[in-house]
Short mmCIF file of C-alpha atoms in Angstrom, two decimals:
data_model
loop_
_atom_site.label_atom_id
_atom_site.label_comp_id
_atom_site.label_asym_id
_atom_site.label_seq_id
_atom_site.Cartn_x
_atom_site.Cartn_y
_atom_site.Cartn_z
CA UNK A 1 0.00 0.00 0.00
CA UNK A 2 1.43 3.36 -0.96
CA UNK A 3 0.52 6.42 1.03
CA UNK A 4 -0.14 9.66 -0.82
CA UNK A 5 1.68 12.89 -0.03
CA UNK A 6 -1.53 14.12 1.65
CA UNK A 7 -1.40 11.15 3.98
CA UNK A 8 2.25 11.91 4.73
CA UNK A 9 1.34 15.41 5.87
CA UNK A 10 -1.28 13.96 8.24
CA UNK A 11 0.99 11.22 9.57
CA UNK A 12 2.81 13.32 12.16
CA UNK A 13 2.20 13.51 15.88
CA UNK A 14 3.06 16.68 17.83
CA UNK A 15 5.68 14.53 19.56
CA UNK A 16 6.96 12.86 16.38
CA UNK A 17 10.45 14.29 16.82
CA UNK A 18 10.74 12.92 20.33
CA UNK A 19 9.27 9.62 19.20
CA UNK A 20 11.83 9.32 16.40
CA UNK A 21 14.63 10.23 18.78
CA UNK A 22 13.53 7.58 21.25
CA UNK A 23 13.29 5.07 18.41
CA UNK A 24 16.83 5.92 17.28
CA UNK A 25 18.29 5.86 20.79
CA UNK A 26 16.48 2.67 21.78
CA UNK A 27 14.50 4.14 24.66
CA UNK A 28 11.06 3.01 23.49
CA UNK A 29 9.48 0.08 25.29
CA UNK A 30 9.40 -3.18 23.29
CA UNK A 31 5.68 -2.71 22.67
CA UNK A 32 6.12 0.89 21.48
CA UNK A 33 9.05 -0.02 19.26
CA UNK A 34 7.14 -2.90 17.68
CA UNK A 35 4.14 -0.65 16.99
CA UNK A 36 6.33 2.07 15.50
CA UNK A 37 8.26 -0.40 13.32
CA UNK A 38 4.97 -1.66 11.89
CA UNK A 39 4.00 1.93 11.19
CA UNK A 40 7.32 2.59 9.42
CA UNK A 41 6.69 -0.39 7.15
CA UNK A 42 3.85 1.51 5.48
CA UNK A 43 4.70 5.19 5.99
CA UNK A 44 7.32 6.70 3.69
CA UNK A 45 7.19 10.04 5.50
CA UNK A 46 8.07 8.71 8.93
CA UNK A 47 10.66 6.32 7.50
CA UNK A 48 12.31 9.23 5.69
CA UNK A 49 12.31 11.30 8.89
CA UNK A 50 13.90 8.42 10.82
CA UNK A 51 16.54 7.90 8.13
CA UNK A 52 17.39 11.61 8.03
CA UNK A 53 17.76 11.70 11.79
CA UNK A 54 20.08 8.70 11.76
CA UNK A 55 22.18 10.12 8.93
CA UNK A 56 22.55 13.46 10.65
CA UNK A 57 23.37 11.95 14.02
CA UNK A 58 25.96 9.63 12.46
CA UNK A 59 27.55 12.48 10.52
CA UNK A 60 27.65 14.75 13.55
CA UNK A 61 29.50 12.08 15.51
CA UNK A 62 31.85 11.23 12.62
CA UNK A 63 32.79 14.89 12.06
CA UNK A 64 32.86 15.90 15.69
CA UNK A 65 36.17 17.77 15.73
CA UNK A 66 35.52 19.77 12.56
CA UNK A 67 32.13 20.90 13.78
CA UNK A 68 33.28 21.74 17.31
CA UNK A 69 36.13 23.84 15.91
CA UNK A 70 33.88 25.57 13.43
CA UNK A 71 31.51 26.83 16.13
CA UNK A 72 33.86 27.24 19.10
CA UNK A 73 34.53 30.84 18.07
CA UNK A 74 30.80 31.52 18.40
CA UNK A 75 30.72 30.23 21.95
CA UNK A 76 28.47 27.34 21.03
CA UNK A 77 29.16 23.94 22.55
CA UNK A 78 27.65 20.99 20.75
CA UNK A 79 29.45 18.25 22.66
CA UNK A 80 26.33 17.22 24.50
CA UNK A 81 24.46 16.99 21.24
CA UNK A 82 27.14 14.90 19.60
CA UNK A 83 27.14 12.51 22.55
CA UNK A 84 23.40 11.88 22.58
CA UNK A 85 23.77 8.21 21.84
CA UNK A 86 26.36 7.73 24.59
CA UNK A 87 24.43 9.62 27.25
CA UNK A 88 21.03 8.11 26.29
CA UNK A 89 18.80 11.02 27.37
CA UNK A 90 15.81 9.83 29.35
CA UNK A 91 12.99 11.18 27.25
CA UNK A 92 9.48 10.76 28.55
CA UNK A 93 7.91 7.59 27.10
CA UNK A 94 5.24 8.35 24.54
CA UNK A 95 1.88 6.78 23.94
CA UNK A 96 1.95 6.49 20.15
CA UNK A 97 -1.52 5.00 19.80
CA UNK A 98 -3.66 7.44 17.86
CA UNK A 99 -0.93 10.09 17.86
CA UNK A 100 0.33 9.57 14.32
CA UNK A 101 -2.63 11.30 12.67
CA UNK A 102 -2.33 14.70 14.34
CA UNK A 103 -0.80 17.81 12.70
CA UNK A 104 2.93 18.04 13.15
CA UNK A 105 4.28 20.58 15.63
CA UNK A 106 7.86 19.84 16.56
CA UNK A 107 11.23 21.55 16.88
CA UNK A 108 14.63 20.59 18.23
CA UNK A 109 14.20 23.42 20.73
CA UNK A 110 11.25 21.61 22.29
CA UNK A 111 13.50 18.60 22.93
CA UNK A 112 16.84 20.05 23.94
CA UNK A 113 16.36 23.77 24.56
CA UNK A 114 17.26 26.76 22.35
CA UNK A 115 21.04 26.51 22.59
CA UNK A 116 21.24 22.82 21.67
CA UNK A 117 18.70 23.36 18.92
CA UNK A 118 20.82 26.17 17.49
CA UNK A 119 23.93 24.00 17.66
CA UNK A 120 22.17 21.13 15.91
CA UNK A 121 20.81 23.36 13.14
CA UNK A 122 24.15 25.09 12.69
CA UNK A 123 26.01 21.78 12.56
CA UNK A 124 23.58 20.45 10.00
CA UNK A 125 24.02 23.56 7.86
CA UNK A 126 27.79 23.27 8.20
CA UNK A 127 27.74 19.68 7.00
CA UNK A 128 25.69 20.63 3.98
CA UNK A 129 27.91 23.59 3.13
CA UNK A 130 31.14 21.60 3.19
CA UNK A 131 29.54 19.01 0.93
CA UNK A 132 29.67 15.87 2.99
CA UNK A 133 26.78 14.48 0.97
CA UNK A 134 24.99 12.91 3.89
CA UNK A 135 21.48 13.22 2.51
CA UNK A 136 21.90 11.77 -0.96
CA UNK A 137 24.23 9.01 -2.10
CA UNK A 138 26.11 9.28 -5.37
CA UNK A 139 24.51 7.26 -8.14
CA UNK A 140 26.64 5.85 -10.92
CA UNK A 141 26.35 7.54 -14.29
CA UNK A 142 24.17 5.35 -16.47
CA UNK A 143 22.62 5.73 -19.90
CA UNK A 144 20.92 8.88 -18.77
CA UNK A 145 20.01 9.63 -15.16
CA UNK A 146 16.96 7.82 -13.83
CA UNK A 147 15.60 8.03 -10.31
CA UNK A 148 15.32 4.64 -8.61
CA UNK A 149 11.67 3.65 -8.28
CA UNK A 150 9.88 4.72 -5.13
CA UNK A 151 9.63 2.04 -2.47
CA UNK A 152 6.02 0.95 -2.31
CA UNK A 153 4.94 -0.20 1.15
CA UNK A 154 4.19 -3.80 2.04
CA UNK A 155 1.53 -4.75 4.51
CA UNK A 156 3.04 -6.50 7.50
CA UNK A 157 2.75 -10.24 7.09
CA UNK A 158 3.07 -11.13 10.74
CA UNK A 159 6.50 -12.75 10.39
CA UNK A 160 8.66 -10.61 12.61
CA UNK A 161 12.16 -11.63 11.49
CA UNK A 162 11.67 -11.22 7.71
CA UNK A 163 9.70 -8.00 8.19
CA UNK A 164 12.45 -6.58 10.39
CA UNK A 165 15.00 -7.32 7.66
CA UNK A 166 12.77 -5.71 5.05
CA UNK A 167 12.28 -2.62 7.19
CA UNK A 168 16.04 -2.18 7.49
CA UNK A 169 16.51 -2.74 3.75
CA UNK A 170 13.86 -0.14 3.03
CA UNK A 171 15.54 2.40 5.30
CA UNK A 172 18.87 1.91 3.53
CA UNK A 173 17.10 2.22 0.17
CA UNK A 174 15.49 5.52 1.13
CA UNK A 175 18.94 6.77 2.18
CA UNK A 176 20.26 5.50 -1.17
CA UNK A 177 22.76 3.23 0.56
CA UNK A 178 22.26 0.61 -2.13
CA UNK A 179 25.07 -1.70 -1.00
CA UNK A 180 23.56 -2.10 2.46
CA UNK A 181 20.03 -2.38 1.09
CA UNK A 182 21.12 -5.13 -1.30
CA UNK A 183 22.60 -7.15 1.57
CA UNK A 184 19.36 -7.05 3.53
CA UNK A 185 17.18 -7.66 0.49
CA UNK A 186 19.25 -10.74 -0.35
CA UNK A 187 18.77 -11.99 3.20
CA UNK A 188 15.05 -11.28 3.01
CA UNK A 189 14.70 -13.13 -0.31
CA UNK A 190 16.49 -16.15 1.15
CA UNK A 191 13.59 -16.44 3.60
CA UNK A 192 10.67 -15.44 1.39
CA UNK A 193 10.03 -15.28 -2.34
CA UNK A 194 8.88 -11.78 -3.24
CA UNK A 195 8.88 -10.27 -6.74
CA UNK A 196 8.76 -6.72 -5.43
CA UNK A 197 11.79 -7.27 -3.20
CA UNK A 198 13.59 -8.89 -6.14
CA UNK A 199 12.97 -5.74 -8.21
CA UNK A 200 14.46 -3.50 -5.53
CA UNK A 201 17.42 -5.84 -5.20
CA UNK A 202 17.98 -5.53 -8.95
CA UNK A 203 17.79 -1.74 -8.71
CA UNK A 204 20.36 -1.77 -5.90
CA UNK A 205 22.71 -3.90 -7.96
CA UNK A 206 22.18 -1.68 -10.99
CA UNK A 207 22.97 1.46 -8.98
CA UNK A 208 26.23 -0.14 -7.83
CA UNK A 209 27.10 -1.31 -11.37
CA UNK A 210 26.73 -5.01 -10.61
CA UNK A 211 24.82 -5.62 -13.80
CA UNK A 212 25.08 -9.43 -13.89
CA UNK A 213 23.66 -9.68 -10.37
CA UNK A 214 20.95 -7.18 -11.27
CA UNK A 215 19.91 -9.29 -14.27
CA UNK A 216 19.83 -12.41 -12.10
CA UNK A 217 17.60 -10.66 -9.55
CA UNK A 218 15.20 -9.57 -12.29
CA UNK A 219 14.78 -13.22 -13.21
CA UNK A 220 12.80 -13.61 -9.97
CA UNK A 221 10.22 -10.98 -11.01
CA UNK A 222 7.06 -12.36 -12.62
CA UNK A 223 4.19 -10.55 -14.33
CA UNK A 224 1.68 -10.90 -11.51
CA UNK A 225 1.99 -7.23 -10.55
CA UNK A 226 1.97 -5.10 -13.71
CA UNK A 227 3.68 -2.06 -12.16
CA UNK A 228 6.48 -4.15 -10.68
CA UNK A 229 6.88 -6.12 -13.92
CA UNK A 230 7.06 -2.99 -16.11
CA UNK A 231 9.63 -1.42 -13.80
CA UNK A 232 11.63 -4.64 -13.96
CA UNK A 233 11.45 -4.60 -17.77
CA UNK A 234 12.74 -1.03 -17.87
CA UNK A 235 15.74 -2.01 -15.76
CA UNK A 236 16.22 -5.11 -17.85
CA UNK A 237 16.56 -2.83 -20.88
CA UNK A 238 19.02 -0.58 -19.05
CA UNK A 239 21.13 -3.58 -18.11
CA UNK A 240 21.14 -4.86 -21.69
CA UNK A 241 22.28 -1.44 -22.89
CA UNK A 242 25.08 -1.46 -20.32
CA UNK A 243 26.10 -4.87 -21.68
CA UNK A 244 26.01 -3.68 -25.29
CA UNK A 245 22.86 -5.61 -26.25
CA UNK A 246 21.11 -2.73 -28.01
CA UNK A 247 18.77 -4.77 -30.21
CA UNK A 248 17.42 -6.79 -27.30
CA UNK A 249 17.05 -3.64 -25.23
CA UNK A 250 15.24 -1.87 -28.06
CA UNK A 251 12.58 -4.59 -28.23
CA UNK A 252 11.82 -4.21 -24.53
CA UNK A 253 11.70 -0.43 -24.84
CA UNK A 254 9.31 -0.65 -27.79
CA UNK A 255 6.97 -2.82 -25.73
CA UNK A 256 7.07 -0.39 -22.82
CA UNK A 257 6.13 2.46 -25.16
CA UNK A 258 3.39 0.57 -27.02
CA UNK A 259 1.74 -0.59 -23.79
CA UNK A 260 1.89 2.94 -22.36
CA UNK A 261 3.71 1.81 -19.27
CA UNK A 262 4.72 4.14 -16.45
CA UNK A 263 8.21 4.24 -17.98
CA UNK A 264 6.98 4.96 -21.52
CA UNK A 265 8.50 8.44 -21.69
CA UNK A 266 11.91 7.27 -20.50
CA UNK A 267 11.74 4.28 -22.85
CA UNK A 268 10.90 6.57 -25.78
CA UNK A 269 13.82 8.83 -24.88
CA UNK A 270 16.21 5.88 -24.77
CA UNK A 271 15.00 4.65 -28.16
CA UNK A 272 15.82 8.04 -29.67
CA UNK A 273 19.32 7.81 -28.26
CA UNK A 274 19.78 4.45 -29.92
CA UNK A 275 18.85 5.73 -33.40
#
C-alpha cells in the first residue's frame, strides 16, 4: 500500500520528533518499538524522517572535531548533542496509539532547549555547506540519469524476522545506501520469495554497477503485478544497454512504449538515443 503525499502530511504527531529520537536511541518500550516499526513499514514520510535523523546523528558524531572547531569561536558547545547516543537522554515515554494522525508541531528546541537546537541546526548547515553528501548518495552515471523507483509499502505479514530485515533494507534504500540495502534484500529473499523485493534488489545492484547480479535478480520478477513487472522490464533494458545488447534492449523499450507503461517516456527517450 502506498501512502499519498496528503497522507504523509497527516501522519505526524506533535511529539513525532521525540518519538523518532527515542526510536533511534532505543529508549522506546518493546511494545512501542514494535508498533512504530509496523508503522514505518507503510509510511514513507516517517521512515524518511527516521533515516534523516540517523544520517545526521551519524555524521555529527563522525565529524565531531571539525564541527566543534567551526563553532567554538561563536561560543556554542555541541558536545552534549554529539554525545546523545552515549548519554542516552531519558525522554518521557510516549503513547503512540492514535498520535500519528495529528498535525505536526515539533522543533529541536522543544526537545533540547534553544542553545542545543541552534547548535544542531548550525552543525547540519555546516555539514551541507562543506559538501559531505549525507542526505543523498552518489549514483553511478548510467545511460541517462533515472531516479530509482519509489519504495512501495508492504503490509506487515506477521513474520517478525523477515519484516524486520525488510524494514532495514527499506531504510537503507530511502537513504540510497544501495550496497547495504542489497545485503538485507538478499537476506530477506532467502527467507521469502517476493517479486517486489527482487525488483528492488535488482535496482540496488544496478545502482552499484553489478549488472550481472541485477539481471539475475530480475529473473525472480514475474508478471503478476503489472507495475512491478514494467519497472523490472525497464531495468532489464538498461542492463542490456550497459552490456552492449542494443537490439534486445530496443525490443523491450518498444513494448514499454506501445503498452503505455509508467516508464513509456523514458523508454521513448532511450529509443531516440539508440537511433
